[in-house]
XYZ file of C-alpha atoms in Angstrom:
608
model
C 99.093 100.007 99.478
C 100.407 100.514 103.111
C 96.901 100.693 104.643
C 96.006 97.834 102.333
C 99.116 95.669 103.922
C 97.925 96.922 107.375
C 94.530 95.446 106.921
C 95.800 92.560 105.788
C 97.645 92.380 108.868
C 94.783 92.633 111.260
C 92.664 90.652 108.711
C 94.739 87.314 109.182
C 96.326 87.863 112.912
C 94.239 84.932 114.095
C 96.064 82.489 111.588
C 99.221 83.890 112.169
C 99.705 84.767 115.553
C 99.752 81.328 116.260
C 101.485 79.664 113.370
C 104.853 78.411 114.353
C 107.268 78.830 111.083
C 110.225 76.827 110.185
C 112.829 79.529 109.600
C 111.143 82.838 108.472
C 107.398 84.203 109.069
C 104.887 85.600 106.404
C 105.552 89.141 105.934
C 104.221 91.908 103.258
C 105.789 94.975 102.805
C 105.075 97.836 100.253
C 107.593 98.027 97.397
C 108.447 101.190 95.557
C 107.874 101.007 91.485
C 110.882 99.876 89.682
C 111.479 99.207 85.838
C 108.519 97.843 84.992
C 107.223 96.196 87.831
C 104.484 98.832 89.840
C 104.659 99.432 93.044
C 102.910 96.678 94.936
C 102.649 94.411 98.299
C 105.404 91.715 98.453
C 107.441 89.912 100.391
C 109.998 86.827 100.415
C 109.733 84.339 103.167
C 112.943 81.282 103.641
C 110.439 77.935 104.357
C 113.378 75.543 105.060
C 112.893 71.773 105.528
C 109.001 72.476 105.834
C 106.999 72.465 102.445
C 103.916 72.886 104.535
C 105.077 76.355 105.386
C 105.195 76.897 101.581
C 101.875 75.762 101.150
C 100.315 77.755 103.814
C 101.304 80.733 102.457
C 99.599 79.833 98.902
C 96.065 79.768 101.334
C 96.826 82.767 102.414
C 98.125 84.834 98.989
C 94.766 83.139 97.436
C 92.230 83.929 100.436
C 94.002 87.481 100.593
C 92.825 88.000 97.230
C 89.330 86.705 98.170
C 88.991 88.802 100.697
C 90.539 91.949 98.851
C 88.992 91.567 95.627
C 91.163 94.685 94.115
C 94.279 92.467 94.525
C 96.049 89.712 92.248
C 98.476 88.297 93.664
C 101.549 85.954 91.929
C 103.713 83.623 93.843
C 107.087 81.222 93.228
C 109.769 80.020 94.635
C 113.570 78.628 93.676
C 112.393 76.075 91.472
C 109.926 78.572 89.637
C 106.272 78.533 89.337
C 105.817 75.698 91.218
C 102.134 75.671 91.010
C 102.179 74.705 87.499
C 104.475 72.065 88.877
C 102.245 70.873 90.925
C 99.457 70.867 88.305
C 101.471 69.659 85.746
C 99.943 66.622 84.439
C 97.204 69.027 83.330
C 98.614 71.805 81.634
C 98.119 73.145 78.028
C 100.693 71.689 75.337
C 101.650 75.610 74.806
C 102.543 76.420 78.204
C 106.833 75.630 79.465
C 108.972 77.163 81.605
C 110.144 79.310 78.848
C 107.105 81.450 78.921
C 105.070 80.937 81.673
C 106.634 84.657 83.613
C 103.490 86.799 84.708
C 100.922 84.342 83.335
C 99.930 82.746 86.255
C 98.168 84.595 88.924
C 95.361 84.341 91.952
C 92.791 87.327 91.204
C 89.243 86.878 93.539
C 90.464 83.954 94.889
C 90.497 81.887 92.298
C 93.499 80.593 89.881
C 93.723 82.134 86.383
C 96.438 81.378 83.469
C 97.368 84.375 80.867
C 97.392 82.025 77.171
C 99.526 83.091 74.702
C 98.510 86.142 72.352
C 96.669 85.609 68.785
C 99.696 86.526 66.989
C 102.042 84.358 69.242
C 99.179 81.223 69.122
C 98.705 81.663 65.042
C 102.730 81.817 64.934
C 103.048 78.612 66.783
C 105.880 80.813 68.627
C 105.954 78.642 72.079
C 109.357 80.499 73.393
C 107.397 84.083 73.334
C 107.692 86.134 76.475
C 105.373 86.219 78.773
C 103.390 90.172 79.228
C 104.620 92.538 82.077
C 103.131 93.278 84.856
C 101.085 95.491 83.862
C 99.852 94.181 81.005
C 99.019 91.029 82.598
C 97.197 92.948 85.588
C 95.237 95.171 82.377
C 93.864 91.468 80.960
C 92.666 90.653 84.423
C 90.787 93.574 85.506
C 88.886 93.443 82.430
C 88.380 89.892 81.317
C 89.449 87.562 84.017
C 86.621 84.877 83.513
C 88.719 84.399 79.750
C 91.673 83.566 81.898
C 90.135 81.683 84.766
C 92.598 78.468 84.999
C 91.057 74.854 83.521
C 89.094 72.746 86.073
C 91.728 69.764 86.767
C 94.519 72.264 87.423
C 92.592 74.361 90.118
C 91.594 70.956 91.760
C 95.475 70.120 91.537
C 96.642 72.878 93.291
C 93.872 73.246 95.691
C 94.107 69.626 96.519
C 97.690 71.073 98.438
C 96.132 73.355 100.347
C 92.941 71.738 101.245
C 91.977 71.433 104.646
C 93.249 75.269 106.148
C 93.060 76.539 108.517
C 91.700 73.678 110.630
C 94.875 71.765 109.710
C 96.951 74.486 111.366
C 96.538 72.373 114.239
C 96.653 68.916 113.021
C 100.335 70.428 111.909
C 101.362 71.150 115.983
C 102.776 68.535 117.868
C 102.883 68.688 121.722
C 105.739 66.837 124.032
C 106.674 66.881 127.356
C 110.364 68.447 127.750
C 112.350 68.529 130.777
C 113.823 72.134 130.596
C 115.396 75.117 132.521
C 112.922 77.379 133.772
C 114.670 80.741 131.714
C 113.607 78.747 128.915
C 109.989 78.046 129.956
C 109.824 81.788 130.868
C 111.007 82.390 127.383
C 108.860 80.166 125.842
C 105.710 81.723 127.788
C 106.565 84.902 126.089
C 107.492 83.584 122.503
C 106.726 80.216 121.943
C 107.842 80.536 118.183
C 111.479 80.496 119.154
C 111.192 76.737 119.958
C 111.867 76.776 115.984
C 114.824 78.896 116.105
C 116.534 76.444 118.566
C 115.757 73.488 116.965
C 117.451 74.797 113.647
C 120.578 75.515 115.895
C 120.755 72.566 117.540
C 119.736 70.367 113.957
C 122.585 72.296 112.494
C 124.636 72.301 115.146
C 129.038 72.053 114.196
C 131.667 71.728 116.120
C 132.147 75.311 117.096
C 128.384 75.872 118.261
C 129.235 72.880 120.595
C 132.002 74.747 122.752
C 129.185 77.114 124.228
C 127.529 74.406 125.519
C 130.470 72.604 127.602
C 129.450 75.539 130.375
C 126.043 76.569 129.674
C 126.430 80.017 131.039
C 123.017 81.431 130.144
C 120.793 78.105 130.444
C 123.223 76.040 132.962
C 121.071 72.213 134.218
C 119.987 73.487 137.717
C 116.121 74.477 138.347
C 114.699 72.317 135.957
C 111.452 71.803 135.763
C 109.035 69.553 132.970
C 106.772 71.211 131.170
C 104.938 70.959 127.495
C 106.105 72.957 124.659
C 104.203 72.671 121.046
C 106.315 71.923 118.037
C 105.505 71.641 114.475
C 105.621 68.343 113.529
C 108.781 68.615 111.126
C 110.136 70.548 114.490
C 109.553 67.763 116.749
C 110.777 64.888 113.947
C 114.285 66.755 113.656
C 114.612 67.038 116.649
C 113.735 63.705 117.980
C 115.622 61.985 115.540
C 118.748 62.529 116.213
C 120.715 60.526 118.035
C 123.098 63.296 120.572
C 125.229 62.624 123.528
C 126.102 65.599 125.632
C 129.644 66.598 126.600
C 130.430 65.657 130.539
C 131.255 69.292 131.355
C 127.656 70.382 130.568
C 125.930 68.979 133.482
C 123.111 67.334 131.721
C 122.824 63.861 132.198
C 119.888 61.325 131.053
C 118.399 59.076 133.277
C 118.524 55.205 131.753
C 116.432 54.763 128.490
C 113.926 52.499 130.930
C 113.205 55.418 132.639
C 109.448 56.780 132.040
C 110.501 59.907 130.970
C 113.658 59.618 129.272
C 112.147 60.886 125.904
C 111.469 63.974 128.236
C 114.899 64.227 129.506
C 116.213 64.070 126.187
C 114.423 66.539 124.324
C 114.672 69.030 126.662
C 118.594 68.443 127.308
C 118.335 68.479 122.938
C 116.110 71.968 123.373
C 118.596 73.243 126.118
C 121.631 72.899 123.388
C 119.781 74.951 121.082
C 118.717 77.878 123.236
C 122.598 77.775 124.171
C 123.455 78.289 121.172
C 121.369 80.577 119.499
C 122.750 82.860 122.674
C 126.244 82.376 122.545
C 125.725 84.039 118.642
C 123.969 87.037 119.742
C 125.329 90.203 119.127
C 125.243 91.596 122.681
C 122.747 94.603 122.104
C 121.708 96.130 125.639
C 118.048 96.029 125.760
C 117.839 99.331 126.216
C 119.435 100.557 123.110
C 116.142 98.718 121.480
C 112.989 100.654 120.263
C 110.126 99.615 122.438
C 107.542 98.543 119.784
C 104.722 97.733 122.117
C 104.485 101.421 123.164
C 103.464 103.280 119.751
C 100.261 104.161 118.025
C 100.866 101.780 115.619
C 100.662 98.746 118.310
C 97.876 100.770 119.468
C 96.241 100.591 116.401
C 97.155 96.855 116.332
C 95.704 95.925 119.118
C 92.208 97.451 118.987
C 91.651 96.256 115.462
C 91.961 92.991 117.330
C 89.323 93.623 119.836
C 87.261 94.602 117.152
C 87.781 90.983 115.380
C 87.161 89.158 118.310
C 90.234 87.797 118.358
C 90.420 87.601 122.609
C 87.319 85.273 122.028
C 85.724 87.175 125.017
C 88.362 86.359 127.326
C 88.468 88.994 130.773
C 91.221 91.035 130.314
C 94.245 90.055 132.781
C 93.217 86.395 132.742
C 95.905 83.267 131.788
C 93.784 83.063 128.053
C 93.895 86.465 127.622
C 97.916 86.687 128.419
C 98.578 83.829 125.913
C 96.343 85.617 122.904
C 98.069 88.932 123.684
C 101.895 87.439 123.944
C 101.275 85.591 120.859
C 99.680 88.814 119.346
C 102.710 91.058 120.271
C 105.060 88.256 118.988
C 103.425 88.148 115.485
C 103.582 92.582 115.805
C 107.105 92.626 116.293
C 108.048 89.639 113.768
C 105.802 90.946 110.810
C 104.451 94.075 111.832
C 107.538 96.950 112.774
C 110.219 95.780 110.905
C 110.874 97.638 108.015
C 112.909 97.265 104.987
C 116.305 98.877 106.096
C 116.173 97.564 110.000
C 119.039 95.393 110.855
C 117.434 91.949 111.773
C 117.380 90.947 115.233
C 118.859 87.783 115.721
C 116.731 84.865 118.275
C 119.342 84.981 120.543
C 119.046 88.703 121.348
C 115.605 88.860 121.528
C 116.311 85.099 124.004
C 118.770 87.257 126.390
C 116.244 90.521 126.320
C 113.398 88.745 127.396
C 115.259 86.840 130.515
C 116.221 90.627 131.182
C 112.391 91.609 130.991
C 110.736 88.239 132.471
C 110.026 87.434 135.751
C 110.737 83.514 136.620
C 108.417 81.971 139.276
C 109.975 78.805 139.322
C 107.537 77.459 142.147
C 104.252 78.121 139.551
C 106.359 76.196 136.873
C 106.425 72.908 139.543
C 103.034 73.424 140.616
C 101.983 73.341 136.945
C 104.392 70.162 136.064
C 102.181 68.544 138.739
C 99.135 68.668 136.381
C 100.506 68.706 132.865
C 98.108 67.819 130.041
C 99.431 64.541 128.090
C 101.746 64.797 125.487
C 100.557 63.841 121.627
C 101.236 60.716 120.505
C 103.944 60.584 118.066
C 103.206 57.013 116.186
C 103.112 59.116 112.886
C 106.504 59.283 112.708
C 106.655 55.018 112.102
C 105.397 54.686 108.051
C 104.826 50.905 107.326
C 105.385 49.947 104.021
C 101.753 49.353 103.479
C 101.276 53.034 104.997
C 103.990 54.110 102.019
C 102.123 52.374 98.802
C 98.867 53.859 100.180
C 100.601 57.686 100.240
C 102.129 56.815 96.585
C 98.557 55.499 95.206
C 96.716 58.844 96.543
C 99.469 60.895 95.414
C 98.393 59.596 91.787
C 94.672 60.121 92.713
C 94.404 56.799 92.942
C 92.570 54.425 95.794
C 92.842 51.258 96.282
C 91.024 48.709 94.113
C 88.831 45.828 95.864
C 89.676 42.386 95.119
C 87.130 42.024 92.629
C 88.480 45.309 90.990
C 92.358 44.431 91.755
C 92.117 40.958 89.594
C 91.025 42.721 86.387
C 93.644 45.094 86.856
C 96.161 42.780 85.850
C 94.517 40.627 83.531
C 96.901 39.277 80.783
C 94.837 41.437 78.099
C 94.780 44.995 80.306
C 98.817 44.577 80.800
C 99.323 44.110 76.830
C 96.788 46.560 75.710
C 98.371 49.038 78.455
C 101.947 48.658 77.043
C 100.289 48.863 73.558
C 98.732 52.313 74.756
C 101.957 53.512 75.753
C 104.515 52.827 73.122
C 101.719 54.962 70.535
C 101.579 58.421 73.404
C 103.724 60.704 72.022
C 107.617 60.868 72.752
C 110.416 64.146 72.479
C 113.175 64.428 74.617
C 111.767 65.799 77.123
C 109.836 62.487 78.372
C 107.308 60.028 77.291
C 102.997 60.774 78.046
C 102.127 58.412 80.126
C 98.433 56.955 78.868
C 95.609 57.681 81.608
C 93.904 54.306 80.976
C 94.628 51.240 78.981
C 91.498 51.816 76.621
C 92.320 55.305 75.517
C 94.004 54.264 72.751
C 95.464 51.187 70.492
C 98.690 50.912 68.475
C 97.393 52.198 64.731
C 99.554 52.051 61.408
C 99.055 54.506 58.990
C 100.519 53.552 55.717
C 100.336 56.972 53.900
C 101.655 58.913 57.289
C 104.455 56.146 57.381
C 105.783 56.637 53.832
C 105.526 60.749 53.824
C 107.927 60.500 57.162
C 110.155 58.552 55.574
C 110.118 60.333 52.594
C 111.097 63.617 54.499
C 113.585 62.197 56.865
C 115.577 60.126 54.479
C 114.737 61.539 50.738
C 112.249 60.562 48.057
C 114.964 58.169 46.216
C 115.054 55.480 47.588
C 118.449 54.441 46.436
C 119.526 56.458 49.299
C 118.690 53.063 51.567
C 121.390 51.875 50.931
C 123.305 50.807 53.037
C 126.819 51.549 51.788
C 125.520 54.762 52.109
C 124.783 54.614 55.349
C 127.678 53.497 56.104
C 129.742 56.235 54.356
C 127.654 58.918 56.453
C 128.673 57.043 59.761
C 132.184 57.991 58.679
C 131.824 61.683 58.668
C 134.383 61.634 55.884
C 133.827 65.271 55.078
C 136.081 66.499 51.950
C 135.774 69.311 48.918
C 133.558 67.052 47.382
C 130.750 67.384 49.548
C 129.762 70.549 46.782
C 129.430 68.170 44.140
C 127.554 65.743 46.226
C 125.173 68.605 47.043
C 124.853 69.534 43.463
C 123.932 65.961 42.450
C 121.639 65.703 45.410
C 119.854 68.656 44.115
C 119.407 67.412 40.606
C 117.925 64.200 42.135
C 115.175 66.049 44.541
C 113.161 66.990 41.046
C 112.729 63.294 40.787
C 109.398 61.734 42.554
C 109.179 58.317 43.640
C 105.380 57.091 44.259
C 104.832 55.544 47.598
C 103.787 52.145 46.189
C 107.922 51.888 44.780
C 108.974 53.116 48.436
C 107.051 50.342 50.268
C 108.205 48.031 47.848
C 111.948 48.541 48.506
C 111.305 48.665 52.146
C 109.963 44.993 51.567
C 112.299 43.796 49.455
C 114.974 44.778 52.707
C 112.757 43.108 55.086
C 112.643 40.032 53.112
C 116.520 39.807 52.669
C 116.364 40.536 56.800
C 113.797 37.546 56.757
C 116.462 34.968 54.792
C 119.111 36.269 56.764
C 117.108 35.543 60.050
C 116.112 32.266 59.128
C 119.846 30.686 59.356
C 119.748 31.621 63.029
C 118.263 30.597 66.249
C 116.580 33.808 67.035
C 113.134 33.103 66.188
C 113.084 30.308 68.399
C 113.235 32.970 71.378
C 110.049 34.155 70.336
C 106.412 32.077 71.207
C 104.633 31.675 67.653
C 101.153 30.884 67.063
C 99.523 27.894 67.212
C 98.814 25.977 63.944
C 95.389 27.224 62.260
C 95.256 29.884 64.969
C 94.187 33.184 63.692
C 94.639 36.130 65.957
C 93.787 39.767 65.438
C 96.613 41.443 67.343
C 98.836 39.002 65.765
C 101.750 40.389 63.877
C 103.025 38.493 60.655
C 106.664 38.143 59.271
C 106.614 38.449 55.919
C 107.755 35.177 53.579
C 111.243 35.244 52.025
C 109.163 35.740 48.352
C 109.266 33.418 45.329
C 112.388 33.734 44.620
C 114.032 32.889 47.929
C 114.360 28.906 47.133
C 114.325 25.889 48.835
C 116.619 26.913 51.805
C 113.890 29.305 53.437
C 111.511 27.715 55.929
C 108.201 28.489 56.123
C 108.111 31.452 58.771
C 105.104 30.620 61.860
C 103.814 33.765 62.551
C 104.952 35.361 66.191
C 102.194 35.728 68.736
C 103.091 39.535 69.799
C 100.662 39.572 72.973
C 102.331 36.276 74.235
C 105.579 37.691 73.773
C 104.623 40.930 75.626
C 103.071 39.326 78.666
C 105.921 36.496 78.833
C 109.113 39.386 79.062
C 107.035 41.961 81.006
C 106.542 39.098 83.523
C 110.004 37.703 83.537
C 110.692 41.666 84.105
C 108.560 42.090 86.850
C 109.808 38.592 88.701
C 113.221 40.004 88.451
C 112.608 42.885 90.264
C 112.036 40.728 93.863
C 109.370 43.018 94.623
C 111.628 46.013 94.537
C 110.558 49.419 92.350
C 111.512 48.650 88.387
C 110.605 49.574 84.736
C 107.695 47.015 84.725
C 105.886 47.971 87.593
C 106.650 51.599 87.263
C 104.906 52.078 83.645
C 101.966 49.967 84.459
C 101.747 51.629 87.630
C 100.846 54.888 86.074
C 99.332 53.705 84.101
C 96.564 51.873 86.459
C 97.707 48.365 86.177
C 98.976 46.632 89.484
C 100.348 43.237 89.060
C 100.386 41.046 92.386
C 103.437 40.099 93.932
C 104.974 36.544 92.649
C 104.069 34.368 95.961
C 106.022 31.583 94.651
C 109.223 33.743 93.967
C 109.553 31.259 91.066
C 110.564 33.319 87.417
C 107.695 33.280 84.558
C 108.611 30.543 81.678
C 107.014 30.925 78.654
C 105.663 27.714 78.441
C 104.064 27.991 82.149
C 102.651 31.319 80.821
C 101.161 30.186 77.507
């Protein structure tokens, strides 16, 4: 396992060695067996604000295990599996938080998903744990194709980390940065410590600030502009905030007008940080350190990557070759020699041992700020709101419609039938499914379904309707004679009731709703049909019977889909083009509604 973890090393150096982490690299160390977990390669890395970090290290757990096909490899973090998370519009009815441990697991590069065992399926026993370790790695290495993960949740979760390792790059943003040349020397050497001082300066309090009224390691003389590379979540933190520094310091800005004030700024920002992160070191001589770069190990190290080409043919000695190797030594002693039990080297240590070890040619840094490249351009931090609703459609695999496409989407019909569609998806308490398209499915009634529920929720007599009953059981009047109501209720359950003498009593309360109804104004809120119309989707109110008498009206049946439309577009109109619950379900639902150009609210005559 250690010469597997070295390999692995040397295997991805060329991704890594130039990756520039948000708080903590990748690192895999070998772990000793205990209980029954086997000894194995792990290793726990802190992401911080950037996700992408997160996701970068699910390419590399899943090409790992590509490329070292005796591996399987599991991964989560603080909110759990978060793959299935990701992929959880997909997922298998069975499969919850509850017992998802050690199912769930790259093997050969590809994902696969332990199911539940016969006895556990045939039990319907959804809260079973999930195998050890060992069992689960036994199923794989002899029957992983069973367990190979369904074809939507792969594309889910390899959707995230599409696009690697070319969008490495596309993650690095460049800036000019007016700076102190210790800290260009520094960054020469280690130009993933630009992350480190961002974090202390984005996180900066009160106390961190009193270093930086002197600056006695970085103070504002012999600056020079240069271009240092940030991640892009780096560069927005950074840039973002708004910062004046104390008098005392020495830095001042030049006037916002200036042409480089955005330089000025970030390196004065930049300068802070370094501060910082020194005035917290622990004052370790540099001697008293272990010189890494010296062993066979490094040795080692280093001509595995000769032998990957990882110098791209550069002459040894030359300004390429000096980059690839400081980044290379960087990645060494951040991933490579720092075992379990060492006590971690803080940035600002390793800050102060390099201006120990580095010479500073401050005439080469001007003679290079004469020439700098040009900076990125940072436009992608503005998001329109335009730019927003396109992010939200992708995220739900979505693009945008044409107009031709866009006007049937909200057609009258597609918004009823897709409210119909989701008011029959099942609900629990832990949500409502959301329908994937209108036509999936339409509202059904089954009859025989109907009466058996009721006659298991509420009893097969169907005196106990009533709603004195009820009433007494709102109460919660509970006495000693709750025994004899039990016996009595057992004496009762021997007696059937068909289903025809159910429905009847249900109608015979809906028609003593229907003559209770008709005294009021409420079924004038409601649109009816037109005489002699005859709709399908229609629903009927029932007649008060024969027996109701001359007071009850003749009921017009309600027009359901007019009803539907009319509120769900008085809804929407109410919202003022804000998020709400109208646009949100037919949103996911597929259905887009335009926005109400005339900002005038939806009557139902104007409708009809």
């Amino acid at each position: 396992l250690r010469r597997c973890a070295e390999a692995i090393v040397v295997r991805f150096a060329p991704l890594l060695a130039a990756y520039i982490w948000q708080r903590q690299p990748f690192r895999l160390r070998y772990v000793p067996p205990r209980g029954e977990t086997p000894a194995h390669i792990g290793g726990t890395t802190l992401f911080g604000d950037n996700v992408e970090d997160e996701w970068f290290i699910v390419y590399l757990v899943r090409e790992i295990t590509r490329e070292f096909p005796g591996l399987a490899a599991r991964i989560d973090d603080n909110d759990g599996e978060f793959l299935l998370i990701e992929a959880a519009d997909f997922l298998p009815k069975w499969l919850n938080p509850e017992n998802s441990d050690n199912r769930v697991f790259f093997y050969k590069g590809e994902l696969h998903i332990i199911p539940l065992s016969e006895t556990h399926e045939q039990e319907c026993n959804l809260s079973a744990a999930g195998p050890t370790i060992s069992q689960a790695l036994t199923l794989l290495s002899t029957c992983s194709e069973e367990f190979l993960a369904a074809e939507p949740i792969r594309t889910a979760v390899y959707k995230r980390i599409s696009g690697y390792p070319e969008k490495i790059q596309a993650s690095f943003h460049r800036a000019h940065c007016y700076l102190p040349a210790g800290i260009v020397a520094v960054l020469r050497q280690r130009p993933s410590l630009v992350a480190a001082a961002v974090q202390a300066f984005y996180l900066r309090d009160p106390v961190d600030l009193r270093a930086c009224r002197s600056f006695q390691t970085f103070p504002p003389d012999n600056r020079v502009m240069t271009v240092v590379t940030f991640t892009k979540c780096l560069y927005a933190q950074l840039v973002q905030q708004k910062f004046v520094p104390d008098r005392r310091s020495g830095y001042t800005l030049p006037l916002p007008s200036h042409p480089q004030y955005k330089a000025y700024e970030l390196g004065m920002k930049l300068a802070h940080g370094f501060e910082i992160l020194c005035s917290k070191c622990s004052k370790v001589s540099p001697d008293s350190k272990r010189n890494v770069l010296s062993g066979p190990l490094w040795m080692r190290f280093l001509s595995s990557l000769k032998e990957k080409n990882y110098f791209k043919g550069e002459m040894e000695g030359s300004a390429k070759y000096l980059e690839l190797l400081h980044m290379a030594e960087d990645y060494f002693q951040q991933s490579v020699t720092k075992p379990e039990s060492s006590v971690e080297v803080g940035p600002g240590d390793e800050i102060l041992t390099l201006l120990h070890t580095t010479t500073i040619d401050l005439k080469e840094f001007e003679r290079e700020a004469a020439c700098l490249p040009p900076e990125d351009d940072d436009s992608w931090l503005e998001i329109t709101p335009d730019d927003l609703d396109q992010m939200l459609k992708e995220a739900r695999n979505e693009s945008l419609p044409s107009s031709n496409e866009e006007e049937q989407k909200y057609g009258l019909e597609a918004v009823a039938e897709s409210m119909k569609a989701f008011v029959s998806k099942v609900s629990t308490h832990e949500g409502a499914e959301m329908p994937w398209s209108s036509d999936e499915s339409h509202v059904t009634f089954d009859v025989d379904s109907f009466t058996k529920a009721l006659d298991r929720i509420l009893g097969a007599d169907s005196e106990e309707l009533d709603s004195d009953d009820l009433d007494e059981e709102e109460e919660f009047d509970f006495s000693d004679e709750d025994d004899e109501d039990l016996d009595a209720e057992n004496q009762r359950q021997d007696q059937k009731v068909s289903p025809n003498e159910l429905i009847g009593s249900l109608k015979s309360y809906m028609n003593e709703m229907d003559r209770e109804l008709a005294h009021t104004n409420v079924g004038k809120s409601f649109v009816t049909q037109k005489k002699g119309a005859s709709s399908v989707n229609a629903t009927t109110t029932q007649n008060a019977g024969p027996d109701s008498g001359a007071e009850d009206t003749e009921l017009t049946p309600v027009d359901v889909d007019m009803n539907l439309v009319a509120n769900l577009l008085e809804s929407y109109s109410a919202q003022s083009g804000l998020a709400g619950p109208t646009s949100n379900i037919l949103q996911s639902m597929g259905v887009y509604l335009p926005e109400n150009a005339d900002h005038v609210g939806f009557d139902k005559g104007a409708t009809e």
